[in-house]
Protein backbone atom coordinates (compact mmCIF):
# COMPACT_ATOMS: atom_id res chain seq x y z
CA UNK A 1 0.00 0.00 0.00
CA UNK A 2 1.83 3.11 -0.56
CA UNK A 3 0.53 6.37 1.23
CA UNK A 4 1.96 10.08 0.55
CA UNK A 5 2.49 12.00 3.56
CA UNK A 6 4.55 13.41 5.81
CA UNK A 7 5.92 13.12 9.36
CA UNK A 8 4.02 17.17 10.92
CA UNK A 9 2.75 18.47 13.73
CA UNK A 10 -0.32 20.01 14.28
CA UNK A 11 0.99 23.30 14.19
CA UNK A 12 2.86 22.93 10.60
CA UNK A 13 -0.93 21.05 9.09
CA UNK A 14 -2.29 22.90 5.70
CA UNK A 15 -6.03 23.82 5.14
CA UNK A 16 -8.11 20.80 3.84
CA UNK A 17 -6.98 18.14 5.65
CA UNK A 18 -9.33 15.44 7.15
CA UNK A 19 -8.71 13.85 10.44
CA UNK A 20 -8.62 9.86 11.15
CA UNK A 21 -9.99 9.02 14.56
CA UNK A 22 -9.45 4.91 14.76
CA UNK A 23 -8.19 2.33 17.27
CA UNK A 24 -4.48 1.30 16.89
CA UNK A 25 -4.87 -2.13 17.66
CA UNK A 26 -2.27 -4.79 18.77
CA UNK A 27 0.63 -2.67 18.60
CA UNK A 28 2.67 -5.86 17.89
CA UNK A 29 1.08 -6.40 14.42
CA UNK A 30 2.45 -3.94 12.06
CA UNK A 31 2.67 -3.67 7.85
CA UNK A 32 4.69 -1.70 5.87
CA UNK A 33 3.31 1.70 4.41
CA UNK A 34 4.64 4.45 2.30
CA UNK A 35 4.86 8.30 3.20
CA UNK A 36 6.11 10.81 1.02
CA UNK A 37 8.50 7.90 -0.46
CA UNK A 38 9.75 6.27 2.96
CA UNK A 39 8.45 2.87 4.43
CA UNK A 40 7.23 2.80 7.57
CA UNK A 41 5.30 0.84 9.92
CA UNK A 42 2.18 1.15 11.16
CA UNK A 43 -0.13 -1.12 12.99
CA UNK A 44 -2.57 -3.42 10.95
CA UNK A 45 -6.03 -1.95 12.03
CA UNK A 46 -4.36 1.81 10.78
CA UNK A 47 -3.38 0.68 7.29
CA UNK A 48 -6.64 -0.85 6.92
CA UNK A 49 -8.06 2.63 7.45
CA UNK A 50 -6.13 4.50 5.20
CA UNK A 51 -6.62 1.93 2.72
CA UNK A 52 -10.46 2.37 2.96
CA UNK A 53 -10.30 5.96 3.04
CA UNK A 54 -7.81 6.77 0.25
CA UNK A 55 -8.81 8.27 -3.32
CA UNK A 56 -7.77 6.14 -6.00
CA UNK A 57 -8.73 8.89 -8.63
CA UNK A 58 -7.44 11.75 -6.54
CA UNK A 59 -5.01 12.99 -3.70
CA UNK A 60 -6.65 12.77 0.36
CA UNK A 61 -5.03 14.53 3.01
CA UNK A 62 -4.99 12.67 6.50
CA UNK A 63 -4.09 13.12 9.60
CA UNK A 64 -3.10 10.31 11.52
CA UNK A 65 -1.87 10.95 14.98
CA UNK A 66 0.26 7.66 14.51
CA UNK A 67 1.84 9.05 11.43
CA UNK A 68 1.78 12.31 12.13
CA UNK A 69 3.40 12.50 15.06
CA UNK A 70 7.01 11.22 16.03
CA UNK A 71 5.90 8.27 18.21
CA UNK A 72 9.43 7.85 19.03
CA UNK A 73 9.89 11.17 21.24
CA UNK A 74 8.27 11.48 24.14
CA UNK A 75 8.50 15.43 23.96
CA UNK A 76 6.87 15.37 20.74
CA UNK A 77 3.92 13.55 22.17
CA UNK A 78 3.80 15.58 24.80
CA UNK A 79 3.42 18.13 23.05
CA UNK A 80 1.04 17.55 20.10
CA UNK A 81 -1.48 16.27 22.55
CA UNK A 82 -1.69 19.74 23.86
CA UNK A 83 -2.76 20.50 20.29
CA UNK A 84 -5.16 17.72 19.43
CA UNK A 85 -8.53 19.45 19.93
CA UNK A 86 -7.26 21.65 17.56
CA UNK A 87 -6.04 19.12 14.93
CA UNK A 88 -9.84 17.68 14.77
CA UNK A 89 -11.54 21.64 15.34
CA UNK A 90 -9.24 22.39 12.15
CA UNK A 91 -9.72 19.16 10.06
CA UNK A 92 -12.37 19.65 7.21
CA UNK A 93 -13.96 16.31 8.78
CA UNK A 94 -13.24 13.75 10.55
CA UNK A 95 -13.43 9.97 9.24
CA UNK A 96 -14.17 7.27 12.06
CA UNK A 97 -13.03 3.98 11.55
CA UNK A 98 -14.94 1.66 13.63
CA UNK A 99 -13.18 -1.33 12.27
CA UNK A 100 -13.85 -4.25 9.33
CA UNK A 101 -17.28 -4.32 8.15
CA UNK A 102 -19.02 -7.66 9.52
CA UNK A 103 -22.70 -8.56 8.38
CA UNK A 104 -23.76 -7.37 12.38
CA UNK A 105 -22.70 -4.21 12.07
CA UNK A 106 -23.61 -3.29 7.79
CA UNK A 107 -27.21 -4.34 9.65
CA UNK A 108 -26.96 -2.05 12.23
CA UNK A 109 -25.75 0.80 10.41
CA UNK A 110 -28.82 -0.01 8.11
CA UNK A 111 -31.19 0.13 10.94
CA UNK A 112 -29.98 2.64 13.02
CA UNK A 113 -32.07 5.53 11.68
CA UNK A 114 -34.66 3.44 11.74
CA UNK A 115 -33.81 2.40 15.39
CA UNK A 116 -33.75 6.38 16.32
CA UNK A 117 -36.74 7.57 14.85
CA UNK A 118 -38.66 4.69 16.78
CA UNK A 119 -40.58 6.12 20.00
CA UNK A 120 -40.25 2.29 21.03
CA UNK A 121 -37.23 0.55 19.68
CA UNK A 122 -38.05 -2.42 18.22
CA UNK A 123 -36.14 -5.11 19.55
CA UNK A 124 -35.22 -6.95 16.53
CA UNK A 125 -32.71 -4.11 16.06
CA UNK A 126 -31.07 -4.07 19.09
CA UNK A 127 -28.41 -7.09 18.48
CA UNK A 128 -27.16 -5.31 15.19
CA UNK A 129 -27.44 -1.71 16.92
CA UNK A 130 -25.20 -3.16 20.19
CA UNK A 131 -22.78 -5.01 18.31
CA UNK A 132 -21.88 -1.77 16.01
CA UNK A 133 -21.40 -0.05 19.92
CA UNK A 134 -19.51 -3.13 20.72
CA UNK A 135 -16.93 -1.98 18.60
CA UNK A 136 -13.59 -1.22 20.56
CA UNK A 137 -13.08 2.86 19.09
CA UNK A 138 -16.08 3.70 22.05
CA UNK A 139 -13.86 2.52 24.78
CA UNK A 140 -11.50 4.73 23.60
CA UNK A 141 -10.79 7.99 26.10
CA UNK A 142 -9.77 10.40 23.10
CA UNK A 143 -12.91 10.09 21.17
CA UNK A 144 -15.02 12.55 23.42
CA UNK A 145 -12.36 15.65 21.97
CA UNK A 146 -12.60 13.87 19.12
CA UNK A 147 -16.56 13.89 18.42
CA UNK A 148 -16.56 16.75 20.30
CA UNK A 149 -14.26 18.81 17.91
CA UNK A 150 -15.04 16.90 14.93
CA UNK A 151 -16.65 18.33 11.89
């Protein structure tokens, strides 16, 4: 998969850009990428978002806090936290990536509107509406700034 970016913090980011608010997952399992020519690794579940979000016909600008910020200084990270409301405040959008697609949760994604307009949810809809809540980005801490913020 080959990817053009490069390593920037959110102070250095250009108009336009879209934010990616995802779950790492197992740190240990990691695939090769490519940013602005350079291979470098980044964790399974994030090159599976990138690769569902890219343009084929056209150029995407993303920010991915794994990416974008040097994950190998401490300082850095530090730092760019301070700025992360900003990053998604400043982001055209925000794309979520709640994970693979499974038949559960293309059902509940399906349903839900139907699910919210209901004055009594039907429970039918409830199994495919809790396993798409099931999904490991809620437990997440960051993604209250980040829905918060988001666009």
């Amino acid at each position: 998969m080959k990817q053009k970016s490069s390593q920037t913090t959110a102070s250095d980011i250009e108009p336009g850009y879209e934010a990616l608010s995802y779950v790492w997952g197992n740190p240990a399992d990691t695939v090769p990428i490519f940013c602005s020519g350079c291979e470098i690794q980044v964790t399974r579940n994030q090159a599976t978002a990138l690769r569902y979000f890219r343009r084929t016909q056209s150029m995407r600008q993303i920010w991915a806090d794994a990416i974008c910020i040097n994950q190998q200084s401490l300082t850095e990270k530090a730092q760019q936290v301070q700025q992360m409301g900003r990053v998604y405040t400043s982001a055209v959008q925000t794309l979520v990536w709640l994970g693979e697609e499974s038949p559960e949760v293309k059902n509940a994604l399906k349903k839900l509107p139907i699910w919210l307009r209901s004055p009594a949810p039907h429970q039918d809809l409830l199994p495919p509406v809790m396993a798409l809540f099931a999904r490991d980005w809620w437990r997440r801490k960051w993604i209250i700034q980040e829905l918060v913020r988001a666009k």
